[in-house]
Amino acid sequence: MNAHPVFTERSKVLILTGAGVSAESGVPTFRGTNGLWEGRRVEEVASPEGFDADAQVVWRFYSLRRDGAAKVNPNPGHLAIAGLEARLGDRFLLATQNVDGLHARAGSKRMICIHGELFKTRCERCNVPFDDAKTYFDTVPRCETCEGRLRPHIVWFGEMLNPSHLETIDDFIRAAGSDLIFFAIGTSGQVYPAAGLVDAARNWGGQCWLVDLDPSVEYASRFDHVVRGKSGEVLPELFR
Ligand code: BV8
Ligand code: ZN
């Protein structure tokens, strides 16, 4: 059996999740499907350049994902993460790269969606996100106020993450110091700056755990512990 993290009453937990946490709910991962969509690289479709080149193609990509995500449910991995938060309270923080909304539906509250949210839309100019589960296969929606193009409230490749999100995470890591236990779960660790969180956690004295079905060798080399397995099966035991 794998090593087990030791949670004390001083422990502070930061969790970074990626697509692997939603895989058992039936949401395809990025690199599992070799990151292609309609023969295009995801980086091309999920980017400002892709949106400028053909906003309809991008809205089709996100509309398909809205349809898909609306049909799936949180899995025991999401529930175990929400359960740990319930026990630790403000000694817990979740940073998710996932946009599918499953963590929130599992009860996670102390959560930062660092790559945006699939079920939110915003006007390119007004920039105020609003809840939106609609799909747009045949039109590019326009803003009622300024006629600007509406876009998914997603952080695309080449776009900055919300600086206040990164600051909140950084403050949590620094304040925790050697009381920090950092878990990266279901992520290939290829996308920055999220992939750099393990380095910050280690620099400030944190203990780093990677939980992944098929850990990336390079990413795994930066962790103290690597637990190989399906998050839905491993987490309920790991966080017991
Ligand atoms: C930025 C929204 C710069 C889209 C996403 C260095 C510094 C800064 C930036 C860069 C840099 N180097 C390169 C860059 C550019 C780029 C980048 O990192 N590119 C990579 C591809 C090389 N970074 C950016 O563009 C970021 N922006 O910093 O811009 C900048 C600087 C100044 C001024 C202006 C700009 C923006 C990154 C955000 C991009 N948006 N998502 C969408 O979702 O539609 S990223 C996208 O990939 C998703 O969010 C996804 O979550 C994320 C990462 O993928 P993973 O979650 O890891 O999923 P993956 O499929 O890869 O892996 C799944 C894992 O699960 C696998 O390991 C598998 O084994 C495991 N698994 C499978 N099943 C299970 C499982 N594990 C457990 N249980 C299972 N059952
Ligand atoms: Zn507008």
CSV table of C-alpha atoms and ligand atoms in Angstrom, one decimal:
chain,number,residue,atom,x,y,z
A,1,MET,CA,0.0,0.0,0.0
A,2,ASN,CA,1.3,3.5,-0.7
A,3,ALA,CA,2.7,5.8,1.9
A,4,HIS,CA,0.0,7.8,3.7
A,5,PRO,CA,0.0,11.6,4.3
A,6,VAL,CA,0.0,12.5,7.9
A,7,PHE,CA,-2.5,15.3,8.7
A,8,THR,CA,-2.0,17.1,11.9
A,9,GLU,CA,-4.0,19.9,13.5
A,10,ARG,CA,-1.4,22.3,12.0
A,11,SER,CA,-1.5,20.8,8.5
A,12,LYS,CA,-2.6,23.1,5.7
A,13,VAL,CA,-3.7,21.5,2.4
A,14,LEU,CA,-3.4,22.9,-1.1
A,15,ILE,CA,-4.8,20.8,-3.9
A,16,LEU,CA,-4.3,21.4,-7.6
A,17,THR,CA,-6.6,19.3,-9.9
A,18,GLY,CA,-6.6,18.6,-13.6
A,19,ALA,CA,-8.7,16.8,-16.1
A,20,GLY,CA,-7.8,13.4,-14.6
A,21,VAL,CA,-10.1,14.1,-11.6
A,22,SER,CA,-13.1,14.4,-14.0
A,23,ALA,CA,-12.1,11.4,-16.1
A,24,GLU,CA,-14.1,8.9,-14.0
A,25,SER,CA,-17.2,11.1,-14.4
A,26,GLY,CA,-16.9,10.6,-18.2
A,27,VAL,CA,-15.3,14.0,-19.1
A,28,PRO,CA,-12.5,13.4,-21.7
A,29,THR,CA,-9.0,14.6,-20.6
A,30,PHE,CA,-6.9,16.8,-22.9
A,31,ARG,CA,-3.9,14.7,-23.6
A,32,GLY,CA,-5.7,11.4,-23.3
A,33,THR,CA,-7.5,12.3,-26.5
A,34,ASN,CA,-4.1,13.5,-27.7
A,35,GLY,CA,-5.3,17.0,-27.2
A,36,LEU,CA,-7.0,17.2,-30.6
A,37,TRP,CA,-10.4,18.5,-31.5
A,38,GLU,CA,-11.8,18.2,-35.0
A,39,GLY,CA,-8.2,17.6,-36.1
A,40,ARG,CA,-7.0,20.9,-34.5
A,41,ARG,CA,-4.7,21.2,-31.5
A,42,VAL,CA,-6.6,22.4,-28.5
A,43,GLU,CA,-4.1,25.2,-28.1
A,44,GLU,CA,-5.3,26.5,-31.5
A,45,VAL,CA,-9.0,26.3,-30.7
A,46,ALA,CA,-8.7,27.5,-27.0
A,47,SER,CA,-6.8,30.7,-27.8
A,48,PRO,CA,-7.5,34.4,-28.7
A,49,GLU,CA,-6.0,33.8,-32.1
A,50,GLY,CA,-8.4,30.8,-32.6
A,51,PHE,CA,-11.3,33.0,-31.6
A,52,ASP,CA,-10.3,35.8,-33.9
A,53,ALA,CA,-9.8,33.3,-36.8
A,54,ASP,CA,-13.2,31.7,-36.4
A,55,ALA,CA,-15.3,32.5,-33.3
A,56,GLN,CA,-18.0,30.0,-34.5
A,57,VAL,CA,-15.6,27.1,-34.4
A,58,VAL,CA,-14.5,28.0,-30.9
A,59,TRP,CA,-18.1,28.4,-29.7
A,60,ARG,CA,-18.9,25.0,-31.2
A,61,PHE,CA,-15.9,23.5,-29.2
A,62,TYR,CA,-17.3,25.0,-25.9
A,63,SER,CA,-20.9,24.3,-26.8
A,64,LEU,CA,-20.1,20.6,-27.2
A,65,ARG,CA,-18.3,20.7,-23.9
A,66,ARG,CA,-21.3,22.4,-22.2
A,67,ASP,CA,-23.5,19.7,-23.6
A,68,GLY,CA,-21.1,17.0,-22.3
A,69,ALA,CA,-20.5,18.5,-18.9
A,70,ALA,CA,-24.3,18.9,-18.3
A,71,LYS,CA,-24.8,15.2,-18.6
A,72,VAL,CA,-22.1,14.0,-16.1
A,73,ASN,CA,-21.9,14.0,-12.3
A,74,PRO,CA,-19.2,14.4,-9.7
A,75,ASN,CA,-17.3,11.1,-8.8
A,76,PRO,CA,-16.0,9.9,-5.4
A,77,GLY,CA,-12.7,11.8,-6.1
A,78,HIS,CA,-14.6,15.1,-6.2
A,79,LEU,CA,-16.5,14.1,-3.1
A,80,ALA,CA,-13.4,13.1,-1.2
A,81,ILE,CA,-11.8,16.6,-1.9
A,82,ALA,CA,-15.0,18.4,-0.7
A,83,GLY,CA,-15.0,16.1,2.4
A,84,LEU,CA,-11.4,17.1,3.2
A,85,GLU,CA,-12.3,20.8,2.9
A,86,ALA,CA,-15.2,20.3,5.2
A,87,ARG,CA,-12.8,18.9,7.9
A,88,LEU,CA,-10.0,21.4,7.4
A,89,GLY,CA,-12.0,24.6,6.8
A,90,ASP,CA,-9.7,27.6,6.2
A,91,ARG,CA,-6.7,25.3,6.4
A,92,PHE,CA,-7.7,24.1,2.9
A,93,LEU,CA,-7.6,25.5,-0.6
A,94,LEU,CA,-8.4,24.0,-4.0
A,95,ALA,CA,-7.0,25.4,-7.2
A,96,THR,CA,-8.6,23.6,-10.2
A,97,GLN,CA,-7.6,23.8,-13.8
A,98,ASN,CA,-10.9,22.1,-14.7
A,99,VAL,CA,-13.7,24.2,-16.1
A,100,ASP,CA,-16.5,21.6,-15.9
A,101,GLY,CA,-18.1,22.7,-12.7
A,102,LEU,CA,-18.0,19.3,-11.0
A,103,HIS,CA,-16.0,20.4,-7.9
A,104,ALA,CA,-18.7,23.0,-7.1
A,105,ARG,CA,-21.4,20.4,-7.7
A,106,ALA,CA,-19.6,18.1,-5.3
A,107,GLY,CA,-19.7,20.8,-2.6
A,108,SER,CA,-16.3,22.4,-2.9
A,109,LYS,CA,-16.4,26.1,-1.7
A,110,ARG,CA,-12.8,27.1,-1.0
A,111,MET,CA,-12.0,26.8,-4.6
A,112,ILE,CA,-10.3,28.9,-7.3
A,113,CYS,CA,-11.1,28.1,-11.0
A,114,ILE,CA,-7.7,29.2,-12.3
A,115,HIS,CA,-8.6,28.4,-16.0
A,116,GLY,CA,-12.1,29.8,-15.9
A,117,GLU,CA,-15.5,28.3,-15.9
A,118,LEU,CA,-17.3,26.5,-18.8
A,119,PHE,CA,-20.8,27.6,-17.6
A,120,LYS,CA,-20.0,31.3,-17.7
A,121,THR,CA,-19.9,33.7,-20.6
A,122,ARG,CA,-18.6,37.3,-20.9
A,123,CYS,CA,-18.6,40.1,-23.4
A,124,GLU,CA,-15.1,40.7,-24.8
A,125,ARG,CA,-15.4,44.4,-24.0
A,126,CYS,CA,-17.7,44.7,-20.9
A,127,ASN,CA,-15.7,41.8,-19.4
A,128,VAL,CA,-18.4,40.9,-16.8
A,129,PRO,CA,-18.9,37.1,-16.6
A,130,PHE,CA,-22.4,35.8,-16.1
A,131,ASP,CA,-23.9,32.3,-15.7
A,132,ASP,CA,-24.7,30.8,-19.1
A,133,ALA,CA,-25.4,27.2,-19.9
A,134,LYS,CA,-26.6,27.9,-23.4
A,135,THR,CA,-24.9,26.5,-26.5
A,136,TYR,CA,-24.1,28.4,-29.7
A,137,PHE,CA,-23.6,26.1,-32.6
A,138,ASP,CA,-24.8,28.4,-35.3
A,139,THR,CA,-24.3,31.9,-34.1
A,140,VAL,CA,-21.6,34.0,-32.3
A,141,PRO,CA,-23.6,35.6,-29.5
A,142,ARG,CA,-23.5,39.4,-29.1
A,143,CYS,CA,-23.5,41.6,-26.0
A,144,GLU,CA,-26.9,43.4,-25.5
A,145,THR,CA,-25.2,46.4,-24.1
A,146,CYS,CA,-22.3,47.1,-26.5
A,147,GLU,CA,-22.8,44.7,-29.4
A,148,GLY,CA,-19.4,43.2,-28.6
A,149,ARG,CA,-18.7,39.5,-29.1
A,150,LEU,CA,-19.6,37.2,-26.2
A,151,ARG,CA,-16.9,34.6,-25.4
A,152,PRO,CA,-16.6,31.7,-23.0
A,153,HIS,CA,-15.3,32.8,-19.5
A,154,ILE,CA,-12.2,30.6,-20.0
A,155,VAL,CA,-8.5,31.4,-19.7
A,156,TRP,CA,-7.2,30.5,-23.2
A,157,PHE,CA,-3.6,29.6,-24.1
A,158,GLY,CA,-1.5,32.8,-24.2
A,159,GLU,CA,-3.9,34.6,-21.9
A,160,MET,CA,-3.0,35.7,-18.4
A,161,LEU,CA,-4.5,34.0,-15.4
A,162,ASN,CA,-6.3,36.2,-13.0
A,163,PRO,CA,-3.5,37.8,-10.9
A,164,SER,CA,-5.6,37.8,-7.8
A,165,HIS,CA,-6.1,34.0,-8.1
A,166,LEU,CA,-2.4,33.5,-8.3
A,167,GLU,CA,-1.8,35.8,-5.4
A,168,THR,CA,-4.3,34.0,-3.2
A,169,ILE,CA,-2.6,30.7,-3.9
A,170,ASP,CA,0.9,32.1,-3.4
A,171,ASP,CA,-0.2,33.7,0.0
A,172,PHE,CA,-1.6,30.3,1.1
A,173,ILE,CA,1.7,28.5,0.2
A,174,ARG,CA,3.8,31.1,2.0
A,175,ALA,CA,1.6,31.3,5.1
A,176,ALA,CA,1.6,27.5,5.4
A,177,GLY,CA,5.4,27.0,5.1
A,178,SER,CA,6.4,23.6,6.3
A,179,ASP,CA,2.8,22.9,7.5
A,180,LEU,CA,1.8,22.7,3.8
A,181,ILE,CA,0.8,19.4,2.2
A,182,PHE,CA,0.4,20.0,-1.6
A,183,PHE,CA,-1.5,17.5,-3.7
A,184,ALA,CA,-1.5,17.6,-7.5
A,185,ILE,CA,-4.2,15.3,-8.7
A,186,GLY,CA,-5.0,14.1,-12.3
A,187,THR,CA,-2.8,16.6,-14.1
A,188,SER,CA,0.0,16.0,-16.6
A,189,GLY,CA,1.8,19.1,-15.3
A,190,GLN,CA,2.3,20.5,-18.8
A,191,VAL,CA,0.5,23.8,-18.6
A,192,TYR,CA,2.1,26.8,-16.8
A,193,PRO,CA,1.9,28.6,-14.5
A,194,ALA,CA,-0.3,25.9,-12.8
A,195,ALA,CA,2.5,23.3,-13.4
A,196,GLY,CA,4.9,25.5,-11.4
A,197,LEU,CA,2.9,25.3,-8.1
A,198,VAL,CA,4.7,22.2,-7.0
A,199,ASP,CA,8.0,24.2,-7.2
A,200,ALA,CA,6.6,27.0,-5.1
A,201,ALA,CA,5.2,24.5,-2.5
A,202,ARG,CA,8.5,22.8,-2.2
A,203,ASN,CA,10.5,26.1,-2.0
A,204,TRP,CA,8.4,27.1,1.0
A,205,GLY,CA,8.9,23.7,2.8
A,206,GLY,CA,5.7,22.0,1.8
A,207,GLN,CA,5.4,18.2,1.3
A,208,CYS,CA,4.4,17.4,-2.3
A,209,TRP,CA,2.2,14.5,-3.4
A,210,LEU,CA,1.2,13.6,-6.9
A,211,VAL,CA,-1.9,11.4,-7.5
A,212,ASP,CA,-2.2,10.2,-11.1
A,213,LEU,CA,-3.3,7.2,-13.1
A,214,ASP,CA,-0.2,7.4,-15.3
A,215,PRO,CA,2.1,10.0,-13.8
A,216,SER,CA,4.3,12.0,-16.2
A,217,VAL,CA,7.9,11.1,-15.3
A,218,GLU,CA,9.2,14.6,-15.5
A,219,TYR,CA,6.4,16.1,-13.4
A,220,ALA,CA,6.6,13.2,-10.9
A,221,SER,CA,10.3,13.8,-10.3
A,222,ARG,CA,9.4,17.1,-8.6
A,223,PHE,CA,7.3,15.4,-5.9
A,224,ASP,CA,8.1,13.8,-2.6
A,225,HIS,CA,5.5,11.1,-3.0
A,226,VAL,CA,3.7,9.7,-6.1
A,227,VAL,CA,0.5,7.6,-5.8
A,228,ARG,CA,-0.5,5.8,-8.9
A,229,GLY,CA,-4.1,5.1,-9.4
A,230,LYS,CA,-7.6,6.4,-10.3
A,231,SER,CA,-8.4,9.5,-8.2
A,232,GLY,CA,-12.0,8.2,-7.6
A,233,GLU,CA,-10.5,5.1,-6.0
A,234,VAL,CA,-7.4,6.5,-4.3
A,235,LEU,CA,-8.7,9.8,-2.7
A,236,PRO,CA,-11.4,8.4,-0.4
A,237,GLU,CA,-8.7,6.3,1.2
A,238,LEU,CA,-5.8,8.9,1.0
A,239,PHE,CA,-8.0,11.6,2.7
A,240,ARG,CA,-9.7,9.3,5.2
B,1,BV8,C1,0.0,32.2,-19.6
B,1,BV8,C2,-8.8,26.3,-20.6
B,1,BV8,C3,1.5,33.6,-20.8
B,1,BV8,C4,-9.1,25.8,-22.0
B,1,BV8,C5,-6.5,25.8,-20.3
B,1,BV8,C6,5.6,29.4,-19.0
B,1,BV8,C7,5.0,30.4,-18.3
B,1,BV8,C8,3.8,30.9,-18.6
B,1,BV8,C9,3.1,30.4,-19.8
B,1,BV8,C10,3.7,29.4,-20.5
B,1,BV8,C11,5.0,28.9,-20.2
B,1,BV8,N1,5.3,28.0,-21.1
B,1,BV8,C12,4.4,27.9,-22.0
B,1,BV8,C13,3.4,28.8,-21.7
B,1,BV8,C14,2.2,28.9,-22.5
B,1,BV8,C15,1.0,28.1,-22.0
B,1,BV8,C16,1.5,26.7,-21.7
B,1,BV8,O1,1.8,26.4,-20.6
B,1,BV8,N2,1.5,25.9,-22.7
B,1,BV8,C17,1.8,24.5,-22.6
B,1,BV8,C18,0.9,23.6,-23.5
B,1,BV8,C19,3.3,24.3,-23.0
B,1,BV8,N3,0.5,28.7,-20.8
B,1,BV8,C20,-0.5,29.6,-21.1
B,1,BV8,O2,-0.8,30.0,-22.2
B,1,BV8,C21,-1.2,30.1,-19.8
B,1,BV8,N4,-1.1,31.6,-19.9
B,1,BV8,O3,0.6,32.2,-18.7
B,1,BV8,O4,0.2,33.0,-20.7
B,1,BV8,C22,1.4,35.1,-20.7
B,1,BV8,C23,2.4,35.7,-19.9
B,1,BV8,C24,2.3,37.1,-19.9
B,1,BV8,C25,1.4,37.8,-20.6
B,1,BV8,C26,0.4,37.1,-21.3
B,1,BV8,C27,0.4,35.7,-21.4
B,1,BV8,C28,-2.7,29.8,-19.8
B,1,BV8,C29,-2.9,28.4,-19.5
B,1,BV8,C30,-4.4,28.1,-19.5
B,1,BV8,C31,-4.8,27.5,-20.8
B,1,BV8,N5,-6.2,27.0,-20.6
B,1,BV8,N6,-7.8,25.5,-20.1
B,1,BV8,C32,-10.1,24.8,-21.8
B,1,BV8,O5,-10.2,24.1,-20.8
B,1,BV8,O6,-10.9,24.7,-22.8
B,1,BV8,S1,-5.3,24.7,-20.0
B,1,BV8,C33,-6.0,23.1,-20.2
B,1,BV8,O7,-4.9,22.2,-19.9
B,1,BV8,C34,-7.1,22.7,-19.2
B,1,BV8,O8,-7.4,23.7,-18.2
B,1,BV8,C35,-6.5,21.5,-18.5
B,1,BV8,O9,-6.9,21.4,-17.2
B,1,BV8,C36,-5.1,22.0,-18.5
B,1,BV8,C37,-4.0,21.0,-18.1
B,1,BV8,O10,-4.3,19.7,-18.6
B,1,BV8,P1,-4.5,18.6,-17.5
B,1,BV8,O11,-5.6,19.1,-16.6
B,1,BV8,O12,-3.2,18.3,-16.9
B,1,BV8,O13,-5.1,17.4,-18.4
B,1,BV8,P2,-4.2,16.4,-19.2
B,1,BV8,O14,-5.2,15.7,-20.2
B,1,BV8,O15,-3.0,17.0,-19.7
B,1,BV8,O16,-3.7,15.3,-18.1
B,1,BV8,C38,-4.7,14.5,-17.5
B,1,BV8,C39,-3.9,13.8,-16.4
B,1,BV8,O17,-4.9,13.0,-15.7
B,1,BV8,C40,-2.9,12.8,-17.0
B,1,BV8,O18,-1.7,12.9,-16.2
B,1,BV8,C41,-3.6,11.4,-16.8
B,1,BV8,O19,-2.6,10.4,-16.5
B,1,BV8,C42,-4.4,11.7,-15.5
B,1,BV8,N7,-5.6,10.8,-15.4
B,1,BV8,C43,-6.4,10.3,-16.4
B,1,BV8,N8,-7.4,9.6,-15.8
B,1,BV8,C44,-7.2,9.7,-14.4
B,1,BV8,C45,-6.0,10.4,-14.2
B,1,BV8,N9,-5.6,10.7,-12.9
B,1,BV8,C46,-6.3,10.1,-11.9
B,1,BV8,N10,-7.4,9.4,-12.1
B,1,BV8,C47,-7.9,9.2,-13.3
B,1,BV8,N11,-9.0,8.5,-13.4
B,2,ZN,ZN,-20.4,44.4,-24.0
